[in-house]
Amino acid sequence: MKRSVFLLSILVFCSYSTIAQIIPVITRQNALVFQVSQNKDVQMIYLGEKLANQDEYVQIPGLYNQSGDYTGLYNSAYTSSGTRNLLEPAISVTHSDGNNSLDLEYVSHDVEKISDDISLLKITLKDRVYPFQVTMFIKSYFAEDVIEQWTEISHQEKKGVILRKYASANLSLKSNAFYLTQYHGDWAKEMRPEESKLTHGIKTLDSKLGTRANLFQPSFFMISMGKPATEDEGEVLYGMLEWSGNFKIDMELDPQDNLRIIAGINNYASEYSLAANQNFKTPAFLYVLSKNGKGEASRKIQTWARDHKLLDGKGNRLTLLNNWEATGFGFNEQKLFAILKDTKKLGVDLFLLDDGWFGNKYPRNSDNAGLGDWQANREKLPTGVASLVKEASATGVKFGIWVEPEMVNPASNLYHQHPDWVIKQPNRGEYYFRNQLVLDLSNPKVQDFVFGVVDGLFTENPDLAYIKWDCNAVIYNAYSAHLQNKSHLYVDYVNGLYNVLKRLRDKHPTVPMMLCSGGGGRVDYAALQYFTEFWPSDNTDPLERVFIQWEYSYFFPSMSMSCHVTDWGRQPLKYKVDVAMMGKMGFDIVVDRLSENDLKFCQQAVGTYNQLKDIIWHGDQYRLVDPKSNDFASLMYVDSLKQKAVIFNYLVNNRYDVRSVCPVKMKGLNPDRKYRVQEVNLYPGTQSALDSQKVLSGDFLMRVGYNPRVDGSRQSVVLLIEEE
Ligand code: GLA
C-alpha cells in the first residue's frame, strides 16, 4: 500500500477578516469540511453536497445569520469541557493534578491515501496547557460517501489521567429542521421505528446493557434534514457506532438551532484511567449522507459493508437446516443422524446443531444448566461431536454448531471451578438473565478460555463448517474480580471480545459465523468484521419478519441477514419461504413431517434460491412498497449489470379483499432495455396469475410498473425480471 502524505489545506482570507484554514474531506458526492479558526479551534462547517470550487467552502459560515455563540465552540469538531464550553462535550477529563479543564487547539493535520477509494485524514489537537493530545481520524470511502470517524487520546502527564467522556465523533449539522428516525424493541420485537422532530435540548440514544447492547435500542439512526426523507427524496444522514457494548449518541439542538451529534462509547459507569503515553482508541462512528432519500443512503451503506467491512462480503453463504425450533433441547444422536438425511433431502448446504449438545454433570437439557461446560453430552451424543461431523460428510452435507461461549450457568463445572471469572458483585446476591451470568472477558485468562472453546471445536473437527455464536444475557452487577480499575469493565469487556474474535479469525479466517444475541440483540459493524451474518430476531413469524427485515435492510445487506423458515406464524409455507428468501435463507422445521407437496415445494425453492441468491446477496436493493403504510410490501434486488432482478411481494394485511390495486413501479433497471417478467417459486400444482410471455421495457416497468397481483389467495409473489 503506497502511503503518500500531503497537506490538504487552503489558507484563505474570509469576508469576516479572520484567517481560516479549511480542511475538506471530499467523496464522490459529498464534502465534509473543517475549519481552523484564528485562535486554532477546529470547527465543522459543512457536511453536504460537494462544491465545484473547493475554495468556496470558506464562504459557508459567513452566510448564516444565526444568534451568537458565547463560546466559539458550538460547532467544535471535538468539544472539550471545563473551560469555555457550555454545551454537551465530546471529551471530559481529570488531569493527574486533579484539574478538570481541557481546551483543545489545532496542531497539524495530514492525509494518508490508503487506496484509490480510501483516504485517512488525521487532525492532531492538543490542550493549550497540559501535555494532553487527541488525534481525530476521519476515514473516507470515496465511492460510497461513507465516513468512519474516531479518535485516539494520549498524554504525557506525571500520573494517570481519568477520561470521563470520550466520544468518537462530534458532528455539527445545519438545517431548519431535523427529524430523527430511531428504533426500539425487546426480545422478538426488534427494529420498531419511530420518527420525531428534534426539539431543543438533548435527545439521547443509549445502551447500558453491556453485552446484548441493542436489546432495547440499537445505535443506528437516521436524521432527515428540512423535512422527513422518503425512499427517494430528501436529505438524510445515517449514523451508527461500530461498537458491541454500551453506546451513547447525544443529539443536541443547540441555541443556534444547529444539530450537534456526539457519538461514542457510553461513559456511564465507565471512567477510564489512562497512564502516560498509553493510547486510548475510541470505536468508529459510521455515517453516510444522501441527498436522494433513504434508499440511496441504504444502498451506499450496503455496498460499503460488502466491499469493506462485512466478513466475506463479496463471497457466498451457506443455506442450512437448523434444529432449534424443531427439537429444542430434546435430541439424541439417532435423531440428529436422521436430521442430517433430511438436510440432504431438503437440498440445503449445511445442518446447524443448536443449543443442548453439551454438559455432563450439569447437562444442558434446558436453559438453566450447562453453559460453560463445552464437552459433548454423553447421553445425547455418546460418540461426541466428531461423529456428527463425520456422519454429515458421509451424508453429503456440511455441519455447523451453536455456542454461547461468553456465558455461564451457575449450574456448571465452570462456575464452580472459576467463580472469579464471572461478572458479579462480590458482596451481593446474583441476578440472572435467562438463568445465566456473563464471563469476565476483560480477564485475559477468560479470553483464552473462550478462544479455546471455539478453537477447540475447529481443532477437533477440521470439517466444522459453521458457528452460531449466541449471547443471551445482559450484564447485571457489573464488577470484575480481575480488573484493578473497576470502571474499565464495560470497555475492556468489548475489547476482550474483539481480541478473542480477532485471534479466532487469524487462525480460521473464512469459516462462516452467525452473530446471534437471543435474536438481534447485538449487531453492529465492528462485530460484523468477524461474522458473515447475523440473526435479526428470534421472532420468525414471517409477517413480523417482513417488517423486521425491512428495517434492518436500511443498514445491513441482505446477505448478512439469516432468515429461517419455521413453524411460527399462520401464513402458508410459501409465504414463509418467500420471506426467508429475501435474506440468507435457512430452515428450522421438521422435514419428515412435511406433506409431499410441502417437501417438494421446499426442495424446489432451494433450487430457485440457488438461482437467485447472487442477485439477492450482491445486487442493489430497492424498497418499492413500504409495509408500514400499505397492504403489501414490495422489495427489489437488481444485479450490477441490470440484466436480472428479483422482486419479493408480501401481503401484510388480511382484511377483506385487500390486494395490490395499482402496478408497482420498479427501480434500478435500464430504461432502454426489454425485460421479461415472470413469477417464480410457485407452490406445486398452482398456476401463476401473471402472463409470463410479457416483455416490457425498463422505461415502462419503472414509469408505469407491473402488478404482482398480490391478494388473499396469492399472499406472497416472487417475480424474476430478466433482460430479453
Ligand atoms: C437464543 C437464540 C435462538 C436459539 C436459542 C438456544 O435464543 O436466539 O436462536 O439458538 O438461543 O438456546
PDB file of C-alpha atoms in Angstrom, residues 321-576:
ATOM      1  CA  LEU A 321     -31.322 -26.592   8.248  1.00  0.00           C
ATOM      2  CA  ASN A 322     -31.285 -25.690  11.954  1.00  0.00           C
ATOM      3  CA  ASN A 323     -32.872 -27.808  14.696  1.00  0.00           C
ATOM      4  CA  TRP A 324     -33.711 -25.245  17.392  1.00  0.00           C
ATOM      5  CA  GLU A 325     -37.383 -24.669  16.583  1.00  0.00           C
ATOM      6  CA  ALA A 326     -37.795 -28.306  15.577  1.00  0.00           C
ATOM      7  CA  THR A 327     -36.272 -30.129  18.579  1.00  0.00           C
ATOM      8  CA  GLY A 328     -35.330 -27.592  21.232  1.00  0.00           C
ATOM      9  CA  PHE A 329     -33.057 -29.376  23.726  1.00  0.00           C
ATOM     10  CA  GLY A 330     -34.666 -32.764  23.052  1.00  0.00           C
ATOM     11  CA  PHE A 331     -32.494 -34.732  20.639  1.00  0.00           C
ATOM     12  CA  ASN A 332     -30.006 -37.569  20.536  1.00  0.00           C
ATOM     13  CA  GLU A 333     -27.512 -38.903  18.043  1.00  0.00           C
ATOM     14  CA  GLN A 334     -30.046 -41.055  16.175  1.00  0.00           C
ATOM     15  CA  LYS A 335     -32.432 -38.147  15.809  1.00  0.00           C
ATOM     16  CA  LEU A 336     -29.619 -35.942  14.538  1.00  0.00           C
ATOM     17  CA  PHE A 337     -28.437 -38.581  12.073  1.00  0.00           C
ATOM     18  CA  ALA A 338     -31.986 -38.582  10.716  1.00  0.00           C
ATOM     19  CA  ILE A 339     -31.989 -34.783  10.508  1.00  0.00           C
ATOM     20  CA  LEU A 340     -28.711 -34.946   8.572  1.00  0.00           C
ATOM     21  CA  LYS A 341     -30.501 -37.091   5.996  1.00  0.00           C
ATOM     22  CA  ASP A 342     -33.351 -34.552   5.976  1.00  0.00           C
ATOM     23  CA  THR A 343     -30.814 -31.792   5.359  1.00  0.00           C
ATOM     24  CA  LYS A 344     -29.633 -33.648   2.298  1.00  0.00           C
ATOM     25  CA  LYS A 345     -33.199 -34.362   1.224  1.00  0.00           C
ATOM     26  CA  LEU A 346     -34.112 -30.692   1.513  1.00  0.00           C
ATOM     27  CA  GLY A 347     -31.127 -29.757  -0.617  1.00  0.00           C
ATOM     28  CA  VAL A 348     -29.556 -27.141   1.661  1.00  0.00           C
ATOM     29  CA  ASP A 349     -25.806 -26.925   2.230  1.00  0.00           C
ATOM     30  CA  LEU A 350     -25.460 -27.445   5.960  1.00  0.00           C
ATOM     31  CA  PHE A 351     -27.007 -28.783   9.143  1.00  0.00           C
ATOM     32  CA  LEU A 352     -26.726 -26.449  12.128  1.00  0.00           C
ATOM     33  CA  LEU A 353     -26.896 -28.159  15.521  1.00  0.00           C
ATOM     34  CA  ASP A 354     -28.302 -25.699  18.041  1.00  0.00           C
ATOM     35  CA  ASP A 355     -28.247 -25.447  21.824  1.00  0.00           C
ATOM     36  CA  GLY A 356     -28.346 -28.535  24.084  1.00  0.00           C
ATOM     37  CA  TRP A 357     -25.417 -30.691  22.889  1.00  0.00           C
ATOM     38  CA  PHE A 358     -23.074 -30.210  25.886  1.00  0.00           C
ATOM     39  CA  GLY A 359     -22.717 -30.529  29.669  1.00  0.00           C
ATOM     40  CA  ASN A 360     -22.489 -33.784  31.627  1.00  0.00           C
ATOM     41  CA  LYS A 361     -22.539 -33.211  35.372  1.00  0.00           C
ATOM     42  CA  TYR A 362     -24.906 -30.339  34.547  1.00  0.00           C
ATOM     43  CA  PRO A 363     -26.483 -31.499  31.296  1.00  0.00           C
ATOM     44  CA  ARG A 364     -27.876 -28.825  29.028  1.00  0.00           C
ATOM     45  CA  ASN A 365     -31.410 -30.161  28.861  1.00  0.00           C
ATOM     46  CA  SER A 366     -32.960 -26.784  29.494  1.00  0.00           C
ATOM     47  CA  ASP A 367     -31.672 -23.248  29.718  1.00  0.00           C
ATOM     48  CA  ASN A 368     -30.914 -23.469  33.434  1.00  0.00           C
ATOM     49  CA  ALA A 369     -27.757 -25.606  33.302  1.00  0.00           C
ATOM     50  CA  GLY A 370     -24.606 -26.464  31.435  1.00  0.00           C
ATOM     51  CA  LEU A 371     -23.409 -23.185  29.879  1.00  0.00           C
ATOM     52  CA  GLY A 372     -19.660 -23.111  30.286  1.00  0.00           C
ATOM     53  CA  ASP A 373     -19.142 -26.890  30.108  1.00  0.00           C
ATOM     54  CA  TRP A 374     -18.432 -27.338  26.418  1.00  0.00           C
ATOM     55  CA  GLN A 375     -17.989 -31.095  26.359  1.00  0.00           C
ATOM     56  CA  ALA A 376     -20.485 -33.120  24.358  1.00  0.00           C
ATOM     57  CA  ASN A 377     -23.248 -34.629  26.462  1.00  0.00           C
ATOM     58  CA  ARG A 378     -22.508 -38.351  26.630  1.00  0.00           C
ATOM     59  CA  GLU A 379     -26.126 -39.411  26.801  1.00  0.00           C
ATOM     60  CA  LYS A 380     -27.273 -37.459  23.797  1.00  0.00           C
ATOM     61  CA  LEU A 381     -24.058 -37.769  21.809  1.00  0.00           C
ATOM     62  CA  PRO A 382     -22.201 -40.893  23.040  1.00  0.00           C
ATOM     63  CA  THR A 383     -19.587 -40.630  20.304  1.00  0.00           C
ATOM     64  CA  GLY A 384     -19.192 -36.868  20.516  1.00  0.00           C
ATOM     65  CA  VAL A 385     -19.448 -34.044  18.002  1.00  0.00           C
ATOM     66  CA  ALA A 386     -16.794 -35.661  15.831  1.00  0.00           C
ATOM     67  CA  SER A 387     -19.087 -38.487  14.751  1.00  0.00           C
ATOM     68  CA  LEU A 388     -21.798 -35.982  13.800  1.00  0.00           C
ATOM     69  CA  VAL A 389     -19.335 -34.110  11.613  1.00  0.00           C
ATOM     70  CA  LYS A 390     -18.252 -37.411  10.093  1.00  0.00           C
ATOM     71  CA  GLU A 391     -21.809 -38.543   9.526  1.00  0.00           C
ATOM     72  CA  ALA A 392     -22.641 -35.198   7.949  1.00  0.00           C
ATOM     73  CA  SER A 393     -19.898 -35.520   5.381  1.00  0.00           C
ATOM     74  CA  ALA A 394     -20.882 -39.133   4.709  1.00  0.00           C
ATOM     75  CA  THR A 395     -24.415 -37.812   4.096  1.00  0.00           C
ATOM     76  CA  GLY A 396     -23.104 -35.133   1.756  1.00  0.00           C
ATOM     77  CA  VAL A 397     -23.851 -32.044   3.850  1.00  0.00           C
ATOM     78  CA  LYS A 398     -21.746 -29.675   5.928  1.00  0.00           C
ATOM     79  CA  PHE A 399     -22.016 -29.381   9.690  1.00  0.00           C
ATOM     80  CA  GLY A 400     -22.236 -26.335  11.978  1.00  0.00           C
ATOM     81  CA  ILE A 401     -22.707 -25.880  15.698  1.00  0.00           C
ATOM     82  CA  TRP A 402     -24.149 -23.435  18.259  1.00  0.00           C
ATOM     83  CA  VAL A 403     -22.047 -21.966  21.064  1.00  0.00           C
ATOM     84  CA  GLU A 404     -22.567 -19.271  23.650  1.00  0.00           C
ATOM     85  CA  PRO A 405     -19.010 -19.076  24.942  1.00  0.00           C
ATOM     86  CA  GLU A 406     -19.230 -15.760  26.810  1.00  0.00           C
ATOM     87  CA  MET A 407     -21.758 -17.141  29.280  1.00  0.00           C
ATOM     88  CA  VAL A 408     -22.056 -19.462  32.249  1.00  0.00           C
ATOM     89  CA  ASN A 409     -24.905 -21.071  34.165  1.00  0.00           C
ATOM     90  CA  PRO A 410     -24.363 -21.232  37.942  1.00  0.00           C
ATOM     91  CA  ALA A 411     -25.225 -24.899  37.429  1.00  0.00           C
ATOM     92  CA  SER A 412     -21.967 -25.743  35.670  1.00  0.00           C
ATOM     93  CA  ASN A 413     -18.488 -27.015  36.460  1.00  0.00           C
ATOM     94  CA  LEU A 414     -17.035 -23.810  35.069  1.00  0.00           C
ATOM     95  CA  TYR A 415     -18.904 -21.659  37.564  1.00  0.00           C
ATOM     96  CA  HIS A 416     -17.712 -23.789  40.484  1.00  0.00           C
ATOM     97  CA  GLN A 417     -14.129 -24.006  39.279  1.00  0.00           C
ATOM     98  CA  HIS A 418     -13.705 -20.332  38.386  1.00  0.00           C
ATOM     99  CA  PRO A 419     -16.083 -18.150  40.397  1.00  0.00           C
ATOM    100  CA  ASP A 420     -13.688 -15.228  39.827  1.00  0.00           C
ATOM    101  CA  TRP A 421     -14.215 -15.476  36.059  1.00  0.00           C
ATOM    102  CA  VAL A 422     -17.847 -14.444  36.430  1.00  0.00           C
ATOM    103  CA  ILE A 423     -19.153 -10.878  36.334  1.00  0.00           C
ATOM    104  CA  LYS A 424     -20.976 -10.417  39.665  1.00  0.00           C
ATOM    105  CA  GLN A 425     -20.725  -8.320  42.792  1.00  0.00           C
ATOM    106  CA  PRO A 426     -18.584  -9.963  45.493  1.00  0.00           C
ATOM    107  CA  ASN A 427     -20.861  -8.969  48.363  1.00  0.00           C
ATOM    108  CA  ARG A 428     -24.331  -9.092  46.812  1.00  0.00           C
ATOM    109  CA  GLY A 429     -26.759 -11.682  45.564  1.00  0.00           C
ATOM    110  CA  GLU A 430     -26.697 -12.783  41.937  1.00  0.00           C
ATOM    111  CA  TYR A 431     -29.293 -11.709  39.428  1.00  0.00           C
ATOM    112  CA  TYR A 432     -29.857 -13.716  36.278  1.00  0.00           C
ATOM    113  CA  PHE A 433     -30.924 -13.166  32.706  1.00  0.00           C
ATOM    114  CA  ARG A 434     -32.102 -16.488  31.240  1.00  0.00           C
ATOM    115  CA  ASN A 435     -30.607 -18.257  34.278  1.00  0.00           C
ATOM    116  CA  GLN A 436     -27.099 -17.256  33.317  1.00  0.00           C
ATOM    117  CA  LEU A 437     -24.245 -14.888  34.019  1.00  0.00           C
ATOM    118  CA  VAL A 438     -21.626 -13.277  31.820  1.00  0.00           C
ATOM    119  CA  LEU A 439     -17.961 -14.296  31.909  1.00  0.00           C
ATOM    120  CA  ASP A 440     -15.441 -11.542  32.532  1.00  0.00           C
ATOM    121  CA  LEU A 441     -13.840 -11.046  29.140  1.00  0.00           C
ATOM    122  CA  SER A 442     -11.686  -8.220  30.492  1.00  0.00           C
ATOM    123  CA  ASN A 443      -9.639 -11.033  32.046  1.00  0.00           C
ATOM    124  CA  PRO A 444      -7.060 -12.456  29.583  1.00  0.00           C
ATOM    125  CA  LYS A 445      -7.480 -15.909  31.149  1.00  0.00           C
ATOM    126  CA  VAL A 446     -11.173 -15.807  30.307  1.00  0.00           C
ATOM    127  CA  GLN A 447     -10.314 -14.638  26.804  1.00  0.00           C
ATOM    128  CA  ASP A 448      -8.054 -17.679  26.468  1.00  0.00           C
ATOM    129  CA  PHE A 449     -10.861 -19.912  27.691  1.00  0.00           C
ATOM    130  CA  VAL A 450     -13.423 -18.509  25.250  1.00  0.00           C
ATOM    131  CA  PHE A 451     -10.931 -18.674  22.403  1.00  0.00           C
ATOM    132  CA  GLY A 452     -10.142 -22.242  23.417  1.00  0.00           C
ATOM    133  CA  VAL A 453     -13.810 -23.312  23.351  1.00  0.00           C
ATOM    134  CA  VAL A 454     -14.250 -22.311  19.719  1.00  0.00           C
ATOM    135  CA  ASP A 455     -10.731 -23.065  18.545  1.00  0.00           C
ATOM    136  CA  GLY A 456     -11.001 -26.489  20.214  1.00  0.00           C
ATOM    137  CA  LEU A 457     -14.122 -27.275  18.197  1.00  0.00           C
ATOM    138  CA  PHE A 458     -12.278 -26.429  14.990  1.00  0.00           C
ATOM    139  CA  THR A 459      -9.160 -28.336  16.003  1.00  0.00           C
ATOM    140  CA  GLU A 460     -11.089 -31.458  16.937  1.00  0.00           C
ATOM    141  CA  ASN A 461     -13.339 -31.161  13.891  1.00  0.00           C
ATOM    142  CA  PRO A 462     -11.410 -29.706  10.978  1.00  0.00           C
ATOM    143  CA  ASP A 463     -14.505 -30.113   8.791  1.00  0.00           C
ATOM    144  CA  LEU A 464     -16.662 -27.953  11.037  1.00  0.00           C
ATOM    145  CA  ALA A 465     -18.182 -25.515   8.556  1.00  0.00           C
ATOM    146  CA  TYR A 466     -20.230 -23.002  10.550  1.00  0.00           C
ATOM    147  CA  ILE A 467     -20.599 -21.499  14.020  1.00  0.00           C
ATOM    148  CA  LYS A 468     -23.646 -19.822  15.510  1.00  0.00           C
ATOM    149  CA  TRP A 469     -22.272 -17.572  18.278  1.00  0.00           C
ATOM    150  CA  ASP A 470     -25.001 -16.619  20.716  1.00  0.00           C
ATOM    151  CA  CYS A 471     -25.162 -14.123  23.564  1.00  0.00           C
ATOM    152  CA  ASN A 472     -28.331 -14.365  25.603  1.00  0.00           C
ATOM    153  CA  ALA A 473     -27.669 -12.277  28.701  1.00  0.00           C
ATOM    154  CA  VAL A 474     -27.038  -8.673  29.631  1.00  0.00           C
ATOM    155  CA  ILE A 475     -24.548  -7.632  32.300  1.00  0.00           C
ATOM    156  CA  TYR A 476     -26.060  -7.166  35.752  1.00  0.00           C
ATOM    157  CA  ASN A 477     -23.964  -6.345  38.816  1.00  0.00           C
ATOM    158  CA  ALA A 478     -21.098  -5.071  36.684  1.00  0.00           C
ATOM    159  CA  TYR A 479     -17.962  -5.968  38.624  1.00  0.00           C
ATOM    160  CA  SER A 480     -14.722  -7.614  37.612  1.00  0.00           C
ATOM    161  CA  ALA A 481     -12.654  -9.521  40.160  1.00  0.00           C
ATOM    162  CA  HIS A 482      -9.759  -9.223  37.738  1.00  0.00           C
ATOM    163  CA  LEU A 483      -9.636  -5.513  36.912  1.00  0.00           C
ATOM    164  CA  GLN A 484      -7.881  -3.072  39.153  1.00  0.00           C
ATOM    165  CA  ASN A 485      -9.878  -0.185  37.738  1.00  0.00           C
ATOM    166  CA  LYS A 486     -13.401  -1.477  38.211  1.00  0.00           C
ATOM    167  CA  SER A 487     -14.884   1.175  35.952  1.00  0.00           C
ATOM    168  CA  HIS A 488     -12.970  -0.205  32.964  1.00  0.00           C
ATOM    169  CA  LEU A 489     -15.180  -3.280  32.781  1.00  0.00           C
ATOM    170  CA  TYR A 490     -17.732  -2.232  30.158  1.00  0.00           C
ATOM    171  CA  VAL A 491     -14.996  -1.034  27.783  1.00  0.00           C
ATOM    172  CA  ASP A 492     -12.481  -3.795  28.448  1.00  0.00           C
ATOM    173  CA  TYR A 493     -15.182  -6.450  28.079  1.00  0.00           C
ATOM    174  CA  VAL A 494     -15.868  -5.425  24.495  1.00  0.00           C
ATOM    175  CA  ASN A 495     -12.184  -5.084  23.643  1.00  0.00           C
ATOM    176  CA  GLY A 496     -11.644  -8.524  25.214  1.00  0.00           C
ATOM    177  CA  LEU A 497     -14.387  -9.934  22.992  1.00  0.00           C
ATOM    178  CA  TYR A 498     -12.794  -8.379  19.893  1.00  0.00           C
ATOM    179  CA  ASN A 499      -9.437  -9.756  20.979  1.00  0.00           C
ATOM    180  CA  VAL A 500     -10.899 -13.279  21.058  1.00  0.00           C
ATOM    181  CA  LEU A 501     -12.672 -12.839  17.734  1.00  0.00           C
ATOM    182  CA  LYS A 502      -9.523 -11.475  16.129  1.00  0.00           C
ATOM    183  CA  ARG A 503      -7.460 -14.421  17.364  1.00  0.00           C
ATOM    184  CA  LEU A 504     -10.089 -16.799  16.015  1.00  0.00           C
ATOM    185  CA  ARG A 505     -10.162 -15.073  12.657  1.00  0.00           C
ATOM    186  CA  ASP A 506      -6.365 -15.050  12.419  1.00  0.00           C
ATOM    187  CA  LYS A 507      -6.470 -18.826  12.759  1.00  0.00           C
ATOM    188  CA  HIS A 508      -9.763 -19.600  10.999  1.00  0.00           C
ATOM    189  CA  PRO A 509     -10.243 -16.718   8.578  1.00  0.00           C
ATOM    190  CA  THR A 510     -13.134 -17.851   6.470  1.00  0.00           C
ATOM    191  CA  VAL A 511     -15.444 -20.234   8.356  1.00  0.00           C
ATOM    192  CA  PRO A 512     -18.888 -18.615   8.310  1.00  0.00           C
ATOM    193  CA  MET A 513     -20.149 -17.480  11.707  1.00  0.00           C
ATOM    194  CA  MET A 514     -23.569 -16.174  12.651  1.00  0.00           C
ATOM    195  CA  LEU A 515     -23.775 -13.390  15.211  1.00  0.00           C
ATOM    196  CA  CYS A 516     -26.788 -14.077  17.402  1.00  0.00           C
ATOM    197  CA  SER A 517     -27.907 -12.459  20.601  1.00  0.00           C
ATOM    198  CA  GLY A 518     -31.167 -14.058  21.644  1.00  0.00           C
ATOM    199  CA  GLY A 519     -32.322 -12.640  18.354  1.00  0.00           C
ATOM    200  CA  GLY A 520     -30.958  -9.316  17.141  1.00  0.00           C
ATOM    201  CA  GLY A 521     -29.519  -8.029  20.377  1.00  0.00           C
ATOM    202  CA  ARG A 522     -26.048  -7.253  19.158  1.00  0.00           C
ATOM    203  CA  VAL A 523     -25.392  -6.488  15.510  1.00  0.00           C
ATOM    204  CA  ASP A 524     -23.035  -3.654  14.533  1.00  0.00           C
ATOM    205  CA  TYR A 525     -20.218  -3.233  12.042  1.00  0.00           C
ATOM    206  CA  ALA A 526     -17.372  -3.786  14.499  1.00  0.00           C
ATOM    207  CA  ALA A 527     -18.729  -7.271  15.192  1.00  0.00           C
ATOM    208  CA  LEU A 528     -19.519  -7.926  11.532  1.00  0.00           C
ATOM    209  CA  GLN A 529     -15.815  -7.784  10.685  1.00  0.00           C
ATOM    210  CA  TYR A 530     -15.675 -11.206  12.301  1.00  0.00           C
ATOM    211  CA  PHE A 531     -19.087 -12.585  11.302  1.00  0.00           C
ATOM    212  CA  THR A 532     -20.553 -13.413   7.945  1.00  0.00           C
ATOM    213  CA  GLU A 533     -24.153 -12.925   9.041  1.00  0.00           C
ATOM    214  CA  PHE A 534     -26.407 -12.098  11.977  1.00  0.00           C
ATOM    215  CA  TRP A 535     -29.697 -13.339  13.390  1.00  0.00           C
ATOM    216  CA  PRO A 536     -32.185 -10.463  13.186  1.00  0.00           C
ATOM    217  CA  SER A 537     -34.759 -11.843  15.626  1.00  0.00           C
ATOM    218  CA  ASP A 538     -35.998 -14.996  17.321  1.00  0.00           C
ATOM    219  CA  ASN A 539     -39.348 -13.892  16.002  1.00  0.00           C
ATOM    220  CA  THR A 540     -39.637 -15.884  12.783  1.00  0.00           C
ATOM    221  CA  ASP A 541     -43.333 -15.255  12.216  1.00  0.00           C
ATOM    222  CA  PRO A 542     -42.964 -14.284   8.551  1.00  0.00           C
ATOM    223  CA  LEU A 543     -45.358 -11.353   8.817  1.00  0.00           C
ATOM    224  CA  GLU A 544     -43.237  -9.927  11.626  1.00  0.00           C
ATOM    225  CA  ARG A 545     -40.106 -10.731   9.661  1.00  0.00           C
ATOM    226  CA  VAL A 546     -41.290  -8.679   6.670  1.00  0.00           C
ATOM    227  CA  PHE A 547     -41.197  -5.635   8.955  1.00  0.00           C
ATOM    228  CA  ILE A 548     -38.074  -6.550  10.923  1.00  0.00           C
ATOM    229  CA  GLN A 549     -36.013  -7.440   7.849  1.00  0.00           C
ATOM    230  CA  TRP A 550     -37.294  -4.351   6.056  1.00  0.00           C
ATOM    231  CA  GLU A 551     -35.999  -2.058   8.800  1.00  0.00           C
ATOM    232  CA  TYR A 552     -32.649  -3.844   9.138  1.00  0.00           C
ATOM    233  CA  SER A 553     -32.213  -3.580   5.380  1.00  0.00           C
ATOM    234  CA  TYR A 554     -31.703   0.167   5.692  1.00  0.00           C
ATOM    235  CA  PHE A 555     -28.422  -0.548   7.456  1.00  0.00           C
ATOM    236  CA  PHE A 556     -27.279  -4.080   6.540  1.00  0.00           C
ATOM    237  CA  PRO A 557     -27.028  -6.008   3.271  1.00  0.00           C
ATOM    238  CA  SER A 558     -29.372  -8.961   2.769  1.00  0.00           C
ATOM    239  CA  MET A 559     -26.538 -11.484   2.589  1.00  0.00           C
ATOM    240  CA  SER A 560     -25.752 -10.665   6.233  1.00  0.00           C
ATOM    241  CA  MET A 561     -29.285 -11.420   7.459  1.00  0.00           C
ATOM    242  CA  SER A 562     -30.095 -15.001   8.445  1.00  0.00           C
ATOM    243  CA  CYS A 563     -33.742 -15.703   7.759  1.00  0.00           C
ATOM    244  CA  HIS A 564     -35.202 -19.095   8.625  1.00  0.00           C
ATOM    245  CA  VAL A 565     -38.443 -20.798   7.719  1.00  0.00           C
ATOM    246  CA  THR A 566     -40.035 -22.077  10.943  1.00  0.00           C
ATOM    247  CA  ASP A 567     -43.436 -23.053  12.332  1.00  0.00           C
ATOM    248  CA  TRP A 568     -44.002 -19.558  13.701  1.00  0.00           C
ATOM    249  CA  GLY A 569     -46.894 -17.692  12.086  1.00  0.00           C
ATOM    250  CA  ARG A 570     -50.127 -18.719  10.427  1.00  0.00           C
ATOM    251  CA  GLN A 571     -49.190 -17.928   6.850  1.00  0.00           C
ATOM    252  CA  PRO A 572     -48.831 -20.551   4.119  1.00  0.00           C
ATOM    253  CA  LEU A 573     -45.473 -22.308   3.825  1.00  0.00           C
ATOM    254  CA  LYS A 574     -44.835 -20.497   0.567  1.00  0.00           C
ATOM    255  CA  TYR A 575     -45.128 -17.141   2.336  1.00  0.00           C
ATOM    256  CA  LYS A 576     -42.625 -18.275   4.967  1.00  0.00           C
TER     257      LYS A 576
END
